[in-house]
Amino acid sequence: MPRSPGLPSESPEASSEAALPNDRHGQDGHEDQDRPAPAFMDVRALVARSRSGASEANANEPPPPLDRAPARAPSPRGASSDASHAAQASSVYESSATSFDEPDDPGGPKLELDHRRPTKKAAPPANAALWVKISVAAIALVAVITAVLLLLPRIVRDRAIAAGREAGIELTIDNVGVGFSGISFRGVTARASRIPGVTLEVTEVFASGFTAREVRIQRPEITIEGSAAPVADALARLYEENRSRFAGTPQNPRRLSVVSGHLSWNGIFGDGSRLVAGEMSAELESRGPAPGEEEGRANLGRFEITTKRAVFGPWAATFERSQNTSRARVLFDPPVPDGPHALVVWGVAQTPQLTIRIPRTPLSNLGLRPADLGLPADPTSELDATIESKTTPLGRIESTAHIDLFRARLAGITTPVDVKLEGGLSGIPGKPLDLVRTTAAFGPFVANVTGTVTPYEAGLRLDASFRTLPIACSDLARAEAKKLGPLAATLQEIAHKTGAVRVTGNAQASGIVKYDTKSPDDANVAFTTRETCGLSLFGL
């Protein structure tokens, strides 16, 4: 600082002596002697130097209370102007640090220093190791699931093929799909080793879940070679031996469904015969507390039967099976569900019973072609029939029939006639059935019919003979007159009443009938007549 006037100047020796305390203070405070003194406006350096000096002075003193500002050590006697400047800067800093936020602080540049304490680094969570283990386990689980999903289709296919082989069925499977909803088999082909003529090709088989609680077979193509009886018996045995695999058990019930199936059965009724069925669907479901009590339903939306000489259909059929009863129904006129039909019912406590009901219907609507069957009719002919047949507890077959054929075309008769047949059949299954109390009426004739009917796999054979009751020749003349028209009928009636013309005598006919559905063209009707008809004019 500039020297005040009137004061004696200091000698160089005095100045050096006065500087000795500062040098010792610098050594005790660990300050470098050669470090240049901070400038007056270097506030940071001044504050740091002041604090280091204060820490040396207060090293041996107890810490001041928190509610009082720490006492500053007095500057040593004879200290240089730099030390006083540092103390003054420290006080300025402390006062400014506490007054920066006061609203009455005068304007101008402000000095702000970062005096916040450093934050500690957050310690890692205590459960970090647990989360690491969970992540590793999840990754391992995903890897295992992926491997299982890749290998599971092959495992399922091998298991299905092995199960089919145990049941006597050879399976080939093109593709297997495994999902959360179930298992899907595509391109499945099945062949029964013990029934060589049966082949099943399925577009897709879907099993719900891994327990196959529900199985759905879509668009199956069934091909069968062979006659009906042996193939049906073999299929029935195959089903009975593997009932639990197909229909499940009471402990593990199952529902089996078939959608949009197609059936082609060659040779069903012998050589040259064929059954073709489409729009086929079926359901089979486990019911009841014991095996064998499942319920089933099947439907053939359309089928035809072709033989060497005839075509039957198109017809439709339904099948229902409950725990105790089975019902099969054939619809002869499918567009009319309650129309002409045949119904077969059988069960555990019920003997087989057949019922055929055909209200008066044209033959063309019944899927029957008279020319193919050799029937004495044409497409315009109409049929009205009621047939009932059952098996008695003694094992005999008892049948009754009432058949009306309107506008029939009988051999030897030029005009259509109505034929009525009433009677019954009785006999032992497997043997010819006898015609009992059977009569036939055609035109004015009424005949007693005897003979046998022999049913077999593909149809039946009729061997019968008939003898008409004696009929008055006058009745024949009256019937013939009606055919000539109303005028002839009126003249005949007048002549009869007046006695001018009288027909006398009786007429009678007898013959045989042979018919076989295998060869309808070989049907034969032969008859002979005997009559004593005469004509009397005015009683002469």
Coordinates of C-alpha atoms in Angstrom, one line a residue:
M1 CA 0.0 0.0 0.0
P2 CA 1.3 3.6 -0.5
R3 CA 3.0 5.1 2.5
S4 CA 1.2 7.8 4.5
P5 CA 2.9 11.1 4.5
G6 CA 4.9 12.0 7.6
L7 CA 5.7 8.3 8.4
P8 CA 9.3 7.2 8.4
S9 CA 10.2 4.7 5.7
E10 CA 11.2 1.2 6.7
S11 CA 14.6 0.0 6.0
P12 CA 15.2 -3.2 4.0
E13 CA 16.4 -5.0 7.1
A14 CA 13.1 -4.3 8.8
S15 CA 11.1 -5.5 5.9
S16 CA 13.0 -8.8 5.8
E17 CA 12.5 -9.2 9.5
A18 CA 8.9 -8.5 9.2
A19 CA 8.6 -11.2 6.5
L20 CA 10.1 -13.9 8.7
P21 CA 6.8 -14.8 10.4
N22 CA 5.1 -15.1 7.1
D23 CA 7.7 -17.5 5.9
R24 CA 7.4 -19.6 9.0
H25 CA 3.6 -19.5 8.7
G26 CA 3.9 -20.7 5.1
Q27 CA 6.1 -23.6 6.2
D28 CA 3.8 -24.6 9.1
G29 CA 0.7 -24.3 6.8
H30 CA 2.4 -26.4 4.1
E31 CA 2.4 -23.5 1.6
D32 CA 5.0 -23.2 -1.0
Q33 CA 7.3 -20.3 -0.5
D34 CA 7.8 -19.8 -4.1
R35 CA 4.0 -19.7 -4.9
P36 CA 3.0 -16.2 -6.0
A37 CA 0.5 -14.4 -3.9
P38 CA -3.0 -14.4 -5.2
A39 CA -4.4 -11.2 -6.6
F40 CA -7.0 -9.2 -4.7
M41 CA -9.9 -10.1 -7.0
D42 CA -9.0 -13.8 -7.2
V43 CA -11.7 -14.7 -4.7
R44 CA -11.5 -18.5 -5.0
A45 CA -7.8 -18.6 -4.3
L46 CA -8.2 -16.1 -1.4
V47 CA -11.0 -18.2 0.1
A48 CA -9.0 -21.4 -0.2
R49 CA -5.9 -19.8 1.3
S50 CA -7.9 -18.3 4.2
R51 CA -9.5 -21.7 5.0
S52 CA -6.2 -23.5 5.0
G53 CA -4.8 -20.9 7.4
A54 CA -7.9 -21.2 9.7
S55 CA -7.7 -25.0 9.7
E56 CA -4.1 -24.8 11.0
A57 CA -5.0 -22.3 13.7
N58 CA -7.9 -24.3 14.9
A59 CA -6.3 -27.7 14.6
N60 CA -6.0 -28.1 18.4
E61 CA -9.3 -26.4 19.3
P62 CA -12.6 -28.2 19.8
P63 CA -15.1 -27.8 17.0
P64 CA -17.4 -24.8 17.4
P65 CA -21.1 -25.2 18.1
L66 CA -23.2 -25.6 15.0
D67 CA -25.3 -22.5 15.7
R68 CA -22.4 -20.1 15.8
A69 CA -20.0 -19.1 13.1
P70 CA -16.5 -20.4 13.5
A71 CA -14.0 -18.0 15.0
R72 CA -11.3 -16.8 12.8
A73 CA -7.7 -17.0 14.0
P74 CA -6.1 -13.5 14.4
S75 CA -3.6 -12.7 11.8
P76 CA 0.0 -12.9 13.1
R77 CA 1.6 -9.8 14.1
G78 CA 3.4 -8.2 11.3
A79 CA 1.6 -10.3 8.6
S80 CA 1.8 -9.1 5.1
S81 CA -1.0 -7.3 3.3
D82 CA -1.7 -10.5 1.4
A83 CA -2.9 -12.3 4.5
S84 CA -5.2 -9.4 5.4
H85 CA -6.6 -9.4 1.9
A86 CA -7.4 -13.1 2.2
A87 CA -9.2 -12.7 5.5
Q88 CA -11.2 -9.8 4.0
A89 CA -12.1 -11.8 1.0
S90 CA -13.2 -14.7 3.2
S91 CA -15.5 -12.5 5.1
V92 CA -16.8 -11.0 1.9
Y93 CA -17.5 -14.5 0.6
E94 CA -19.3 -15.7 3.8
S95 CA -21.4 -12.6 3.9
S96 CA -22.3 -12.8 0.2
A97 CA -23.0 -16.5 0.4
T98 CA -25.7 -15.9 3.0
S99 CA -27.1 -12.8 1.3
F100 CA -27.4 -13.8 -2.3
D101 CA -31.0 -14.9 -2.0
E102 CA -32.2 -11.9 0.0
P103 CA -34.7 -9.8 -1.9
D104 CA -33.1 -6.5 -0.7
D105 CA -29.7 -7.4 -2.3
P106 CA -28.7 -4.5 -4.6
G107 CA -28.4 -5.1 -8.3
G108 CA -25.3 -6.0 -10.0
P109 CA -23.3 -9.1 -10.7
K110 CA -23.6 -11.8 -8.2
L111 CA -21.1 -14.5 -7.3
E112 CA -22.6 -18.0 -6.8
L113 CA -20.5 -21.0 -5.6
D114 CA -21.5 -24.6 -5.6
H115 CA -21.4 -25.5 -1.9
R116 CA -23.6 -28.7 -2.1
R117 CA -22.3 -31.9 -0.6
P118 CA -21.5 -34.7 -3.1
T119 CA -24.2 -37.4 -3.2
K120 CA -23.3 -40.9 -2.4
K121 CA -23.6 -43.6 -5.1
A122 CA -26.7 -45.7 -4.7
A123 CA -26.0 -49.2 -3.5
P124 CA -27.2 -52.1 -5.7
P125 CA -30.5 -53.6 -4.6
A126 CA -30.4 -56.5 -2.3
N127 CA -32.5 -58.8 -4.6
A128 CA -30.5 -58.2 -7.8
A129 CA -29.1 -61.8 -7.5
L130 CA -32.7 -63.1 -7.3
W131 CA -33.7 -61.3 -10.5
V132 CA -30.7 -62.7 -12.3
K133 CA -31.6 -66.2 -11.3
I134 CA -35.2 -65.7 -12.5
S135 CA -34.0 -64.3 -15.8
V136 CA -31.7 -67.3 -16.3
A137 CA -34.6 -69.7 -15.4
A138 CA -37.0 -68.0 -17.8
I139 CA -34.5 -68.2 -20.7
A140 CA -33.9 -71.9 -19.9
L141 CA -37.6 -72.5 -19.8
V142 CA -38.2 -70.8 -23.2
A143 CA -35.4 -72.9 -24.7
V144 CA -36.9 -76.1 -23.3
I145 CA -40.4 -75.2 -24.6
T146 CA -39.0 -74.4 -28.0
A147 CA -37.2 -77.7 -28.2
V148 CA -40.3 -79.5 -27.1
L149 CA -42.5 -77.8 -29.7
L150 CA -40.0 -78.7 -32.4
L151 CA -39.9 -82.4 -31.3
L152 CA -43.4 -82.8 -30.1
P153 CA -45.1 -83.3 -33.5
R154 CA -42.8 -86.2 -34.3
I155 CA -43.4 -87.7 -30.9
V156 CA -47.2 -87.3 -31.3
R157 CA -47.1 -88.9 -34.8
D158 CA -45.1 -91.9 -33.6
R159 CA -47.5 -92.4 -30.7
A160 CA -50.6 -92.2 -32.9
I161 CA -49.1 -94.7 -35.4
A162 CA -48.2 -97.1 -32.5
A163 CA -51.7 -96.8 -31.0
G164 CA -53.3 -97.5 -34.4
R165 CA -51.1 -100.5 -34.9
E166 CA -52.2 -101.9 -31.5
A167 CA -55.8 -101.6 -32.6
G168 CA -55.1 -103.4 -35.9
I169 CA -55.1 -100.3 -38.0
E170 CA -52.2 -99.1 -40.2
L171 CA -51.9 -95.3 -40.2
T172 CA -49.9 -92.9 -42.4
I173 CA -49.9 -89.2 -41.4
D174 CA -48.5 -86.5 -43.7
N175 CA -48.4 -83.6 -41.2
V176 CA -48.9 -83.0 -37.4
G177 CA -49.7 -79.7 -35.8
V178 CA -49.5 -79.1 -32.1
G179 CA -51.1 -76.0 -30.5
F180 CA -52.6 -74.9 -27.2
S181 CA -56.1 -75.8 -28.4
G182 CA -55.2 -79.4 -29.5
I183 CA -53.5 -81.6 -32.0
S184 CA -54.2 -81.6 -35.8
F185 CA -53.4 -84.5 -38.1
R186 CA -53.5 -83.8 -41.8
G187 CA -53.4 -86.2 -44.7
V188 CA -54.3 -89.3 -42.7
T189 CA -54.8 -92.7 -44.3
A190 CA -56.1 -95.7 -42.3
R191 CA -56.3 -99.3 -43.4
A192 CA -57.6 -102.2 -41.2
S193 CA -55.2 -105.1 -41.4
R194 CA -57.9 -107.7 -40.8
I195 CA -60.3 -106.1 -43.3
P196 CA -58.3 -105.6 -46.5
G197 CA -61.1 -104.0 -48.5
V198 CA -61.6 -101.0 -46.2
T199 CA -59.6 -97.7 -46.7
L200 CA -60.1 -94.4 -44.9
E201 CA -58.6 -91.2 -46.2
V202 CA -59.1 -88.1 -44.1
T203 CA -58.2 -84.5 -44.9
E204 CA -57.8 -83.5 -41.2
V205 CA -58.3 -85.0 -37.8
F206 CA -58.4 -82.6 -34.9
A207 CA -58.1 -83.7 -31.3
S208 CA -59.0 -81.2 -28.6
G209 CA -56.4 -81.1 -25.9
F210 CA -53.8 -83.8 -25.2
T211 CA -56.5 -86.2 -23.8
A212 CA -58.5 -86.1 -27.1
R213 CA -61.7 -85.3 -25.2
E214 CA -63.2 -84.2 -28.6
V215 CA -62.1 -85.6 -32.0
R216 CA -63.3 -84.2 -35.2
I217 CA -62.8 -85.9 -38.6
Q218 CA -63.2 -83.6 -41.5
R219 CA -64.1 -84.7 -45.1
P220 CA -63.3 -88.4 -44.8
E221 CA -63.3 -90.6 -48.0
I222 CA -64.3 -94.2 -47.1
T223 CA -63.8 -97.0 -49.7
I224 CA -65.1 -100.5 -49.0
E225 CA -64.7 -103.6 -51.2
G226 CA -66.8 -106.7 -50.5
S227 CA -70.4 -107.8 -49.8
A228 CA -72.3 -106.2 -46.9
A229 CA -72.6 -109.1 -44.4
P230 CA -69.0 -110.2 -43.9
V231 CA -67.6 -106.6 -44.1
A232 CA -70.2 -105.3 -41.6
D233 CA -69.4 -108.2 -39.2
A234 CA -65.7 -107.5 -39.4
L235 CA -66.2 -103.8 -38.8
A236 CA -68.5 -104.6 -35.8
R237 CA -65.8 -106.9 -34.2
L238 CA -63.1 -104.2 -34.8
Y239 CA -65.2 -101.6 -33.0
E240 CA -66.1 -103.9 -30.1
E241 CA -62.4 -104.8 -29.5
N242 CA -61.4 -101.1 -29.5
R243 CA -64.5 -99.5 -28.0
S244 CA -62.6 -97.5 -25.5
R245 CA -60.3 -96.1 -28.1
F246 CA -63.2 -94.9 -30.3
A247 CA -65.9 -94.0 -27.8
G248 CA -63.8 -93.4 -24.7
T249 CA -64.7 -94.7 -21.2
P250 CA -66.9 -93.4 -18.3
Q251 CA -63.7 -92.2 -16.6
N252 CA -62.3 -90.6 -19.8
P253 CA -65.4 -89.8 -22.0
R254 CA -64.9 -88.8 -25.6
R255 CA -66.9 -87.2 -28.4
L256 CA -66.2 -88.3 -31.9
S257 CA -67.7 -86.4 -34.9
V258 CA -67.5 -86.8 -38.7
V259 CA -68.1 -83.9 -41.0
S260 CA -68.8 -83.9 -44.8
G261 CA -67.9 -87.5 -45.4
H262 CA -68.2 -89.6 -48.6
L263 CA -68.7 -93.4 -48.9
S264 CA -68.2 -95.7 -51.8
W265 CA -69.0 -99.4 -51.3
N266 CA -68.4 -101.7 -54.2
G267 CA -70.0 -105.1 -54.3
I268 CA -72.2 -104.4 -51.3
F269 CA -75.0 -106.6 -52.8
G270 CA -72.9 -108.9 -54.9
D271 CA -71.0 -108.4 -58.1
G272 CA -71.9 -105.3 -60.1
S273 CA -73.6 -103.6 -57.2
R274 CA -72.5 -100.4 -55.6
L275 CA -73.5 -97.9 -52.9
V276 CA -72.5 -94.3 -53.2
A277 CA -73.3 -91.9 -50.3
G278 CA -72.4 -88.2 -49.9
E279 CA -73.1 -85.5 -47.4
M280 CA -72.3 -87.9 -44.6
S281 CA -72.0 -86.8 -41.0
A282 CA -71.9 -88.7 -37.7
E283 CA -71.4 -88.2 -33.9
L284 CA -70.4 -90.7 -31.2
E285 CA -70.4 -89.7 -27.5
S286 CA -69.7 -91.5 -24.3
R287 CA -72.7 -91.9 -22.0
G288 CA -73.6 -93.9 -19.0
P289 CA -71.7 -95.4 -16.1
A290 CA -70.5 -98.5 -18.0
P291 CA -68.7 -99.2 -21.4
G292 CA -71.0 -99.8 -24.3
E293 CA -73.6 -97.2 -23.4
E294 CA -72.4 -94.5 -25.8
E295 CA -74.8 -92.5 -27.9
G296 CA -74.4 -92.1 -31.7
R297 CA -76.0 -90.3 -34.6
A298 CA -75.4 -90.5 -38.3
N299 CA -76.8 -89.0 -41.4
L300 CA -76.6 -89.8 -45.1
G301 CA -77.8 -86.8 -47.0
R302 CA -78.0 -88.7 -50.3
F303 CA -77.2 -92.2 -51.5
E304 CA -77.9 -94.4 -54.4
I305 CA -77.7 -98.2 -54.8
T306 CA -76.8 -99.6 -58.2
T307 CA -77.2 -103.2 -59.3
K308 CA -76.6 -104.9 -62.6
R309 CA -80.1 -104.2 -63.7
A310 CA -81.6 -101.4 -61.6
V311 CA -80.9 -98.1 -59.8
F312 CA -82.5 -97.3 -56.5
G313 CA -82.6 -93.7 -55.1
P314 CA -81.6 -91.1 -54.5
W315 CA -82.6 -91.8 -51.0
A316 CA -81.5 -90.5 -47.6
A317 CA -80.9 -92.2 -44.2
T318 CA -80.5 -91.4 -40.6
F319 CA -79.2 -93.5 -37.6
E320 CA -79.6 -93.0 -33.9
R321 CA -78.3 -95.0 -31.0
S322 CA -79.1 -94.5 -27.4
Q323 CA -78.0 -96.6 -24.4
N324 CA -80.7 -99.2 -25.0
T325 CA -82.2 -98.7 -28.4
S326 CA -81.0 -98.2 -32.0
R327 CA -83.1 -96.7 -34.9
A328 CA -82.3 -96.7 -38.6
R329 CA -84.5 -94.7 -41.0
V330 CA -84.5 -94.6 -44.8
L331 CA -86.3 -91.7 -46.5
F332 CA -87.6 -92.7 -50.0
D333 CA -88.5 -89.1 -50.8
P334 CA -85.8 -87.0 -49.1
P335 CA -87.5 -83.6 -49.8
V336 CA -90.4 -84.7 -47.6
P337 CA -88.9 -85.6 -44.2
D338 CA -92.2 -87.0 -42.8
G339 CA -93.1 -88.7 -46.1
P340 CA -92.5 -92.2 -47.4
H341 CA -89.9 -94.0 -45.2
A342 CA -88.8 -97.3 -43.7
L343 CA -87.9 -97.6 -40.0
V344 CA -86.0 -100.3 -38.2
V345 CA -85.8 -100.4 -34.4
W346 CA -83.9 -102.8 -32.2
G347 CA -82.3 -102.8 -28.8
V348 CA -81.3 -104.6 -25.7
A349 CA -84.8 -105.3 -24.5
Q350 CA -86.5 -105.0 -27.9
T351 CA -86.5 -107.4 -30.8
P352 CA -86.0 -106.0 -34.3
Q353 CA -89.0 -104.4 -35.8
L354 CA -89.5 -103.0 -39.4
T355 CA -92.1 -100.5 -40.4
I356 CA -92.6 -99.2 -43.9
R357 CA -95.1 -96.4 -44.5
I358 CA -95.7 -95.0 -48.0
P359 CA -98.7 -92.7 -48.5
R360 CA -100.0 -92.7 -52.0
T361 CA -97.1 -91.4 -54.0
P362 CA -96.0 -91.7 -57.6
L363 CA -93.3 -94.3 -58.1
S364 CA -91.1 -91.7 -59.8
N365 CA -90.9 -89.9 -56.4
L366 CA -89.9 -93.0 -54.5
G367 CA -86.6 -93.6 -56.4
L368 CA -88.1 -96.7 -58.1
R369 CA -88.0 -97.3 -61.8
P370 CA -90.6 -99.9 -62.7
A371 CA -88.9 -100.8 -66.0
D372 CA -85.7 -101.7 -64.1
L373 CA -87.6 -103.8 -61.6
G374 CA -90.0 -105.5 -64.0
L375 CA -92.9 -104.3 -62.1
P376 CA -96.3 -104.1 -63.8
A377 CA -96.4 -100.3 -63.6
D378 CA -95.1 -97.2 -65.2
P379 CA -93.8 -93.9 -63.8
T380 CA -97.3 -92.6 -63.5
S381 CA -98.4 -95.5 -61.3
E382 CA -98.9 -94.7 -57.6
L383 CA -98.1 -96.8 -54.6
D384 CA -99.7 -96.8 -51.1
A385 CA -98.2 -99.3 -48.7
T386 CA -98.0 -100.2 -45.0
I387 CA -95.8 -103.1 -44.0
E388 CA -94.9 -104.2 -40.4
S389 CA -92.5 -106.9 -39.5
K390 CA -91.1 -108.0 -36.2
T391 CA -89.3 -110.9 -34.5
T392 CA -91.3 -112.6 -31.7
P393 CA -89.7 -113.7 -28.4
L394 CA -89.6 -117.2 -29.9
G395 CA -87.4 -116.0 -32.8
R396 CA -90.0 -116.2 -35.5
I397 CA -90.7 -113.5 -38.0
E398 CA -94.2 -112.2 -38.3
S399 CA -95.2 -109.7 -40.9
T400 CA -98.3 -108.0 -42.2
A401 CA -98.7 -106.0 -45.4
H402 CA -101.3 -103.8 -47.1
I403 CA -100.2 -102.7 -50.6
D404 CA -102.2 -100.8 -53.2
L405 CA -100.8 -100.2 -56.7
F406 CA -102.9 -97.8 -58.8
R407 CA -102.8 -97.9 -62.6
A408 CA -100.9 -101.1 -62.8
R409 CA -100.0 -102.6 -66.1
L410 CA -100.6 -106.4 -65.9
A411 CA -99.5 -108.8 -68.6
G412 CA -102.4 -109.8 -70.8
I413 CA -104.6 -106.8 -69.8
T414 CA -104.5 -103.9 -72.2
T415 CA -105.9 -101.3 -69.8
P416 CA -104.5 -100.1 -66.5
V417 CA -106.0 -101.8 -63.4
D418 CA -105.7 -101.3 -59.7
V419 CA -104.0 -104.1 -57.7
K420 CA -104.5 -104.6 -54.0
L421 CA -102.5 -107.1 -51.9
E422 CA -103.2 -108.0 -48.3
G423 CA -101.6 -110.7 -46.2
G424 CA -98.7 -111.6 -44.1
L425 CA -95.5 -113.7 -43.8
S426 CA -94.4 -116.1 -41.1
G427 CA -91.3 -118.2 -40.6
I428 CA -87.9 -118.7 -39.1
P429 CA -85.0 -116.3 -40.0
G430 CA -82.7 -117.8 -42.7
K431 CA -85.4 -119.9 -44.3
P432 CA -88.2 -119.1 -46.8
L433 CA -91.1 -117.3 -45.2
D434 CA -94.7 -118.6 -45.9
L435 CA -97.4 -116.4 -47.2
V436 CA -100.3 -116.6 -44.8
R437 CA -103.9 -115.2 -45.3
T438 CA -102.8 -113.4 -48.4
T439 CA -105.3 -112.2 -51.0
A440 CA -104.8 -110.2 -54.2
A441 CA -107.5 -108.2 -56.0
F442 CA -107.1 -106.8 -59.5
G443 CA -110.1 -105.5 -61.4
P444 CA -113.2 -107.7 -60.6
F445 CA -111.0 -110.7 -59.6
V446 CA -110.1 -111.7 -56.0
A447 CA -107.5 -114.4 -55.6
N448 CA -106.1 -116.4 -52.7
V449 CA -102.3 -116.5 -52.9
T450 CA -100.0 -119.1 -51.4
G451 CA -96.3 -119.6 -51.6
T452 CA -93.0 -118.4 -50.1
V453 CA -90.8 -115.3 -50.0
T454 CA -87.1 -116.0 -49.6
P455 CA -85.1 -112.9 -48.4
Y456 CA -81.4 -112.8 -49.0
E457 CA -78.6 -110.3 -48.8
A458 CA -79.4 -108.4 -52.0
G459 CA -83.1 -108.7 -52.2
L460 CA -85.8 -111.4 -52.3
R461 CA -87.4 -114.2 -54.3
L462 CA -91.1 -114.8 -54.7
D463 CA -92.6 -118.2 -55.6
A464 CA -96.4 -118.0 -55.4
S465 CA -99.5 -119.4 -56.9
F466 CA -103.0 -118.0 -57.0
R467 CA -106.6 -119.0 -57.7
T468 CA -109.3 -116.6 -58.1
L469 CA -112.7 -116.9 -56.5
P470 CA -115.5 -117.7 -59.0
I471 CA -116.9 -114.5 -60.4
A472 CA -120.3 -114.2 -62.2
C473 CA -120.0 -113.5 -65.9
S474 CA -122.5 -110.8 -65.5
D475 CA -120.0 -108.9 -63.2
L476 CA -117.4 -109.3 -65.9
A477 CA -119.8 -107.9 -68.5
R478 CA -120.6 -105.0 -66.3
A479 CA -117.0 -104.2 -65.7
E480 CA -116.2 -104.4 -69.4
A481 CA -119.1 -102.1 -70.2
K482 CA -117.8 -99.5 -67.8
K483 CA -114.5 -99.5 -69.7
L484 CA -116.4 -98.7 -72.9
G485 CA -117.8 -95.6 -71.5
P486 CA -120.9 -94.4 -69.6
L487 CA -123.3 -95.0 -72.5
A488 CA -122.4 -98.7 -72.7
A489 CA -122.6 -99.0 -69.0
T490 CA -126.1 -97.5 -69.0
L491 CA -127.3 -99.8 -71.8
Q492 CA -125.9 -102.8 -70.0
E493 CA -127.6 -101.9 -66.8
I494 CA -131.0 -101.4 -68.6
A495 CA -130.7 -104.8 -70.3
H496 CA -129.9 -106.5 -67.0
K497 CA -132.8 -105.0 -65.2
T498 CA -135.4 -105.6 -67.9
G499 CA -134.1 -109.1 -68.5
A500 CA -133.8 -108.5 -72.2
V501 CA -130.1 -109.5 -72.1
R502 CA -128.7 -111.7 -69.3
V503 CA -125.2 -113.0 -68.9
T504 CA -125.1 -116.4 -67.2
G505 CA -122.3 -118.6 -65.8
N506 CA -119.1 -118.1 -63.8
A507 CA -115.5 -117.5 -64.6
Q508 CA -112.3 -118.5 -62.7
A509 CA -108.6 -118.1 -63.2
S510 CA -105.5 -119.6 -61.6
G511 CA -101.7 -119.2 -62.2
I512 CA -98.2 -118.9 -60.8
V513 CA -95.9 -115.9 -60.2
K514 CA -92.1 -116.0 -60.1
Y515 CA -90.0 -113.0 -59.3
D516 CA -86.4 -112.4 -58.2
T517 CA -84.8 -109.1 -57.6
K518 CA -81.5 -110.5 -59.0
S519 CA -83.1 -111.0 -62.4
P520 CA -86.3 -108.9 -62.7
D521 CA -86.4 -109.5 -66.4
D522 CA -87.0 -113.1 -65.8
A523 CA -90.2 -112.5 -63.9
N524 CA -93.0 -114.8 -65.0
V525 CA -96.8 -114.7 -64.6
A526 CA -98.7 -117.6 -66.1
F527 CA -102.4 -118.2 -65.6
T528 CA -105.2 -120.3 -67.0
T529 CA -109.0 -119.4 -67.0
R530 CA -112.1 -121.5 -66.8
E531 CA -115.5 -120.1 -67.5
T532 CA -119.1 -121.1 -68.1
C533 CA -120.3 -117.8 -69.3
G534 CA -123.4 -117.6 -71.5
L535 CA -125.9 -115.1 -72.9
S536 CA -129.6 -115.3 -72.5
L537 CA -131.9 -113.2 -74.7
F538 CA -135.4 -112.5 -73.2
G539 CA -134.9 -115.4 -70.8
L540 CA -134.3 -118.0 -73.6

